Amino acid sequence: AANLDPEARKIFFELLAERQATATMLISSHRLNEVAALVNRVLELDMGKVVLDDRVADDVSLSGLLDCRVEVKRREPAFIKAIGAWNFRDAGGGLIWEGTVAGPDRLRFLGMLSRYVALTTHISLTEIEAGAEQETKQGERQEWVRRVAGS
């Protein structure tokens, strides 16, 4: 999932979430920060031996979405490019940006924003209600399928 764009990652997490209750999933990664939100148990291997076997709080929903708003002091081309890669829309002359982030991508998104901490004046992340989440996911999934089919 690390090489997928944010929209494709969101779809990927939704597909995992559909199977979360009925299947055991094994995720192998060197990027612990990217998979931390996806798991409830971690095994760490060193030289083929288990050196850590621990449970993790799994409060983050694989299918959850966050409604996000970011405000900045001034228009900055590098920031505009970075936030645009997350499919955020300009809601105020390049100073206010709005969009959604998949729950498991929360840490990755905040990591991207941390590069612009001196530019940022306001950040809000609000979990989307289940009903609204379903409507949003369905529309985003249909749009993603249309774009992929068209390429």
PDB file of C-alpha atoms in Angstrom:
ATOM      1  CA  ALA A   1       0.000   0.000   0.000  1.00  0.00           C
ATOM      2  CA  ALA A   2       2.964   2.340   0.521  1.00  0.00           C
ATOM      3  CA  ASN A   3       3.295   3.059  -3.204  1.00  0.00           C
ATOM      4  CA  LEU A   4      -0.396   3.776  -3.784  1.00  0.00           C
ATOM      5  CA  ASP A   5      -1.694   7.334  -3.965  1.00  0.00           C
ATOM      6  CA  PRO A   6      -3.926   8.446  -1.057  1.00  0.00           C
ATOM      7  CA  GLU A   7      -7.162   7.736  -2.926  1.00  0.00           C
ATOM      8  CA  ALA A   8      -6.081   4.223  -3.935  1.00  0.00           C
ATOM      9  CA  ARG A   9      -4.873   3.575  -0.361  1.00  0.00           C
ATOM     10  CA  LYS A  10      -8.313   4.589   0.920  1.00  0.00           C
ATOM     11  CA  ILE A  11      -9.939   2.025  -1.421  1.00  0.00           C
ATOM     12  CA  PHE A  12      -7.378  -0.593  -0.360  1.00  0.00           C
ATOM     13  CA  PHE A  13      -8.163  -0.018   3.332  1.00  0.00           C
ATOM     14  CA  GLU A  14     -11.893  -0.311   2.587  1.00  0.00           C
ATOM     15  CA  LEU A  15     -11.320  -3.663   0.904  1.00  0.00           C
ATOM     16  CA  LEU A  16      -9.329  -4.859   3.932  1.00  0.00           C
ATOM     17  CA  ALA A  17     -12.073  -3.615   6.258  1.00  0.00           C
ATOM     18  CA  GLU A  18     -14.686  -5.669   4.402  1.00  0.00           C
ATOM     19  CA  ARG A  19     -12.769  -8.807   5.383  1.00  0.00           C
ATOM     20  CA  GLN A  20     -11.574  -7.698   8.819  1.00  0.00           C
ATOM     21  CA  ALA A  21     -14.237  -9.565  10.821  1.00  0.00           C
ATOM     22  CA  THR A  22     -13.983 -12.830   8.888  1.00  0.00           C
ATOM     23  CA  ALA A  23     -10.316 -13.212   8.027  1.00  0.00           C
ATOM     24  CA  THR A  24      -6.898 -13.158   9.607  1.00  0.00           C
ATOM     25  CA  MET A  25      -4.544 -10.860   7.706  1.00  0.00           C
ATOM     26  CA  LEU A  26      -0.781 -10.902   7.697  1.00  0.00           C
ATOM     27  CA  ILE A  27       0.877  -7.607   6.830  1.00  0.00           C
ATOM     28  CA  SER A  28       4.621  -7.571   6.309  1.00  0.00           C
ATOM     29  CA  SER A  29       6.339  -4.193   6.350  1.00  0.00           C
ATOM     30  CA  HIS A  30       9.481  -2.322   7.282  1.00  0.00           C
ATOM     31  CA  ARG A  31       7.400   0.856   7.667  1.00  0.00           C
ATOM     32  CA  LEU A  32       5.883   0.410  11.106  1.00  0.00           C
ATOM     33  CA  ASN A  33       4.351   3.887  11.146  1.00  0.00           C
ATOM     34  CA  GLU A  34       2.295   3.013   8.062  1.00  0.00           C
ATOM     35  CA  VAL A  35       0.888  -0.270   9.363  1.00  0.00           C
ATOM     36  CA  ALA A  36       0.441   0.678  13.027  1.00  0.00           C
ATOM     37  CA  ALA A  37      -3.148   1.756  12.442  1.00  0.00           C
ATOM     38  CA  LEU A  38      -3.954  -1.446  10.551  1.00  0.00           C
ATOM     39  CA  VAL A  39      -3.075  -4.035  13.145  1.00  0.00           C
ATOM     40  CA  ASN A  40      -4.038  -5.235  16.608  1.00  0.00           C
ATOM     41  CA  ARG A  41      -1.045  -7.505  17.091  1.00  0.00           C
ATOM     42  CA  VAL A  42       2.628  -7.034  16.196  1.00  0.00           C
ATOM     43  CA  LEU A  43       5.298  -9.668  15.767  1.00  0.00           C
ATOM     44  CA  GLU A  44       8.866  -8.518  15.266  1.00  0.00           C
ATOM     45  CA  LEU A  45      11.456 -10.889  13.882  1.00  0.00           C
ATOM     46  CA  ASP A  46      15.228 -10.634  14.154  1.00  0.00           C
ATOM     47  CA  MET A  47      17.410 -13.189  12.414  1.00  0.00           C
ATOM     48  CA  GLY A  48      14.362 -15.452  12.020  1.00  0.00           C
ATOM     49  CA  LYS A  49      13.422 -15.409  15.713  1.00  0.00           C
ATOM     50  CA  VAL A  50      10.441 -13.686  17.341  1.00  0.00           C
ATOM     51  CA  VAL A  51      11.779 -10.860  19.536  1.00  0.00           C
ATOM     52  CA  LEU A  52       8.452  -9.101  20.122  1.00  0.00           C
ATOM     53  CA  ASP A  53       4.893 -10.408  20.276  1.00  0.00           C
ATOM     54  CA  ASP A  54       2.561  -7.671  21.480  1.00  0.00           C
ATOM     55  CA  ARG A  55      -1.047  -6.512  21.231  1.00  0.00           C
ATOM     56  CA  VAL A  56      -1.886  -3.024  19.959  1.00  0.00           C
ATOM     57  CA  ALA A  57      -4.984  -0.913  20.621  1.00  0.00           C
ATOM     58  CA  ASP A  58      -7.041  -1.134  17.437  1.00  0.00           C
ATOM     59  CA  ASP A  59      -9.329   1.876  17.800  1.00  0.00           C
ATOM     60  CA  VAL A  60      -8.716   3.077  14.229  1.00  0.00           C
ATOM     61  CA  SER A  61     -11.241   1.691  11.781  1.00  0.00           C
ATOM     62  CA  LEU A  62      -9.851   0.408   8.493  1.00  0.00           C
ATOM     63  CA  SER A  63     -12.868   1.838   6.719  1.00  0.00           C
ATOM     64  CA  GLY A  64     -13.078   5.063   8.759  1.00  0.00           C
ATOM     65  CA  LEU A  65     -12.708   8.477   7.196  1.00  0.00           C
ATOM     66  CA  LEU A  66     -11.636  11.803   8.644  1.00  0.00           C
ATOM     67  CA  ASP A  67     -13.083  15.079   7.436  1.00  0.00           C
ATOM     68  CA  CYS A  68     -10.111  17.480   7.354  1.00  0.00           C
ATOM     69  CA  ARG A  69      -9.613  21.215   7.122  1.00  0.00           C
ATOM     70  CA  VAL A  70      -6.198  22.865   6.948  1.00  0.00           C
ATOM     71  CA  GLU A  71      -5.579  26.619   6.999  1.00  0.00           C
ATOM     72  CA  VAL A  72      -2.261  28.241   6.091  1.00  0.00           C
ATOM     73  CA  LYS A  73      -0.770  31.761   6.406  1.00  0.00           C
ATOM     74  CA  ARG A  74       0.050  32.206   2.732  1.00  0.00           C
ATOM     75  CA  ARG A  75      -0.068  30.432  -0.602  1.00  0.00           C
ATOM     76  CA  GLU A  76       2.951  28.146  -0.895  1.00  0.00           C
ATOM     77  CA  PRO A  77       3.487  26.155  -4.121  1.00  0.00           C
ATOM     78  CA  ALA A  78       5.164  23.206  -2.358  1.00  0.00           C
ATOM     79  CA  PHE A  79       2.287  22.926   0.125  1.00  0.00           C
ATOM     80  CA  ILE A  80      -0.320  23.255  -2.631  1.00  0.00           C
ATOM     81  CA  LYS A  81       1.331  20.389  -4.509  1.00  0.00           C
ATOM     82  CA  ALA A  82       1.577  18.211  -1.380  1.00  0.00           C
ATOM     83  CA  ILE A  83      -2.020  18.792  -0.230  1.00  0.00           C
ATOM     84  CA  GLY A  84      -3.227  18.374  -3.810  1.00  0.00           C
ATOM     85  CA  ALA A  85      -1.693  14.892  -3.859  1.00  0.00           C
ATOM     86  CA  TRP A  86      -4.171  14.040  -1.074  1.00  0.00           C
ATOM     87  CA  ASN A  87      -7.053  15.231  -3.306  1.00  0.00           C
ATOM     88  CA  PHE A  88      -7.855  18.178  -1.061  1.00  0.00           C
ATOM     89  CA  ARG A  89      -9.806  21.048  -2.593  1.00  0.00           C
ATOM     90  CA  ASP A  90      -9.026  24.743  -2.308  1.00  0.00           C
ATOM     91  CA  ALA A  91     -11.819  26.245  -0.204  1.00  0.00           C
ATOM     92  CA  GLY A  92     -10.396  29.741   0.182  1.00  0.00           C
ATOM     93  CA  GLY A  93      -7.903  31.304  -2.214  1.00  0.00           C
ATOM     94  CA  GLY A  94      -5.153  28.788  -1.502  1.00  0.00           C
ATOM     95  CA  LEU A  95      -5.333  29.467   2.253  1.00  0.00           C
ATOM     96  CA  ILE A  96      -8.033  26.955   3.270  1.00  0.00           C
ATOM     97  CA  TRP A  97      -7.983  23.318   2.161  1.00  0.00           C
ATOM     98  CA  GLU A  98     -10.626  20.644   2.745  1.00  0.00           C
ATOM     99  CA  GLY A  99     -10.723  16.918   2.068  1.00  0.00           C
ATOM    100  CA  THR A 100     -10.961  13.451   3.557  1.00  0.00           C
ATOM    101  CA  VAL A 101      -8.269  11.102   4.824  1.00  0.00           C
ATOM    102  CA  ALA A 102      -8.626   7.362   5.394  1.00  0.00           C
ATOM    103  CA  GLY A 103      -8.404   6.560   9.110  1.00  0.00           C
ATOM    104  CA  PRO A 104      -5.321   4.338   8.724  1.00  0.00           C
ATOM    105  CA  ASP A 105      -3.587   7.158   6.796  1.00  0.00           C
ATOM    106  CA  ARG A 106      -3.995   9.628   9.686  1.00  0.00           C
ATOM    107  CA  LEU A 107      -0.363   9.366  10.833  1.00  0.00           C
ATOM    108  CA  ARG A 108       0.988   9.538   7.288  1.00  0.00           C
ATOM    109  CA  PHE A 109      -1.131  12.635   6.583  1.00  0.00           C
ATOM    110  CA  LEU A 110       0.025  14.363   9.774  1.00  0.00           C
ATOM    111  CA  GLY A 111       3.610  13.492   8.832  1.00  0.00           C
ATOM    112  CA  MET A 112       3.142  15.304   5.522  1.00  0.00           C
ATOM    113  CA  LEU A 113       1.604  18.306   7.320  1.00  0.00           C
ATOM    114  CA  SER A 114       4.500  18.414   9.797  1.00  0.00           C
ATOM    115  CA  ARG A 115       6.774  19.592   6.966  1.00  0.00           C
ATOM    116  CA  TYR A 116       4.653  22.760   6.821  1.00  0.00           C
ATOM    117  CA  VAL A 117       4.226  23.426  10.553  1.00  0.00           C
ATOM    118  CA  ALA A 118       5.472  27.037  10.272  1.00  0.00           C
ATOM    119  CA  LEU A 119       2.961  27.693   7.489  1.00  0.00           C
ATOM    120  CA  THR A 120      -0.045  26.060   9.172  1.00  0.00           C
ATOM    121  CA  THR A 121      -2.469  28.122  11.292  1.00  0.00           C
ATOM    122  CA  HIS A 122      -5.294  25.599  11.809  1.00  0.00           C
ATOM    123  CA  ILE A 123      -5.829  21.848  11.426  1.00  0.00           C
ATOM    124  CA  SER A 124      -9.036  19.969  12.168  1.00  0.00           C
ATOM    125  CA  LEU A 125      -9.639  16.237  11.830  1.00  0.00           C
ATOM    126  CA  THR A 126     -13.159  14.996  12.495  1.00  0.00           C
ATOM    127  CA  GLU A 127     -14.270  11.390  12.237  1.00  0.00           C
ATOM    128  CA  ILE A 128     -17.124  11.103   9.751  1.00  0.00           C
ATOM    129  CA  GLU A 129     -20.359   9.532  11.012  1.00  0.00           C
ATOM    130  CA  ALA A 130     -21.019   5.986   9.784  1.00  0.00           C
ATOM    131  CA  GLY A 131     -23.954   6.930   7.484  1.00  0.00           C
ATOM    132  CA  ALA A 132     -22.137   9.862   5.921  1.00  0.00           C
ATOM    133  CA  GLU A 133     -19.036   7.695   5.665  1.00  0.00           C
ATOM    134  CA  GLN A 134     -20.914   5.069   3.630  1.00  0.00           C
ATOM    135  CA  GLU A 135     -22.233   7.671   1.167  1.00  0.00           C
ATOM    136  CA  THR A 136     -18.796   9.297   0.836  1.00  0.00           C
ATOM    137  CA  LYS A 137     -17.015   5.958   0.357  1.00  0.00           C
ATOM    138  CA  GLN A 138     -19.496   4.775  -2.268  1.00  0.00           C
ATOM    139  CA  GLY A 139     -19.118   7.965  -4.298  1.00  0.00           C
ATOM    140  CA  GLU A 140     -15.328   7.952  -4.000  1.00  0.00           C
ATOM    141  CA  ARG A 141     -15.122   4.269  -4.927  1.00  0.00           C
ATOM    142  CA  GLN A 142     -17.287   4.803  -8.035  1.00  0.00           C
ATOM    143  CA  GLU A 143     -15.188   7.806  -9.089  1.00  0.00           C
ATOM    144  CA  TRP A 144     -11.949   5.860  -8.540  1.00  0.00           C
ATOM    145  CA  VAL A 145     -13.241   2.915 -10.607  1.00  0.00           C
ATOM    146  CA  ARG A 146     -14.252   5.313 -13.420  1.00  0.00           C
ATOM    147  CA  ARG A 147     -10.796   6.925 -13.439  1.00  0.00           C
ATOM    148  CA  VAL A 148      -8.930   3.601 -13.332  1.00  0.00           C
ATOM    149  CA  ALA A 149     -11.114   2.160 -16.097  1.00  0.00           C
ATOM    150  CA  GLY A 150     -10.477   5.259 -18.203  1.00  0.00           C
ATOM    151  CA  SER A 151      -6.662   5.048 -17.933  1.00  0.00           C
TER     152      SER A 151
END
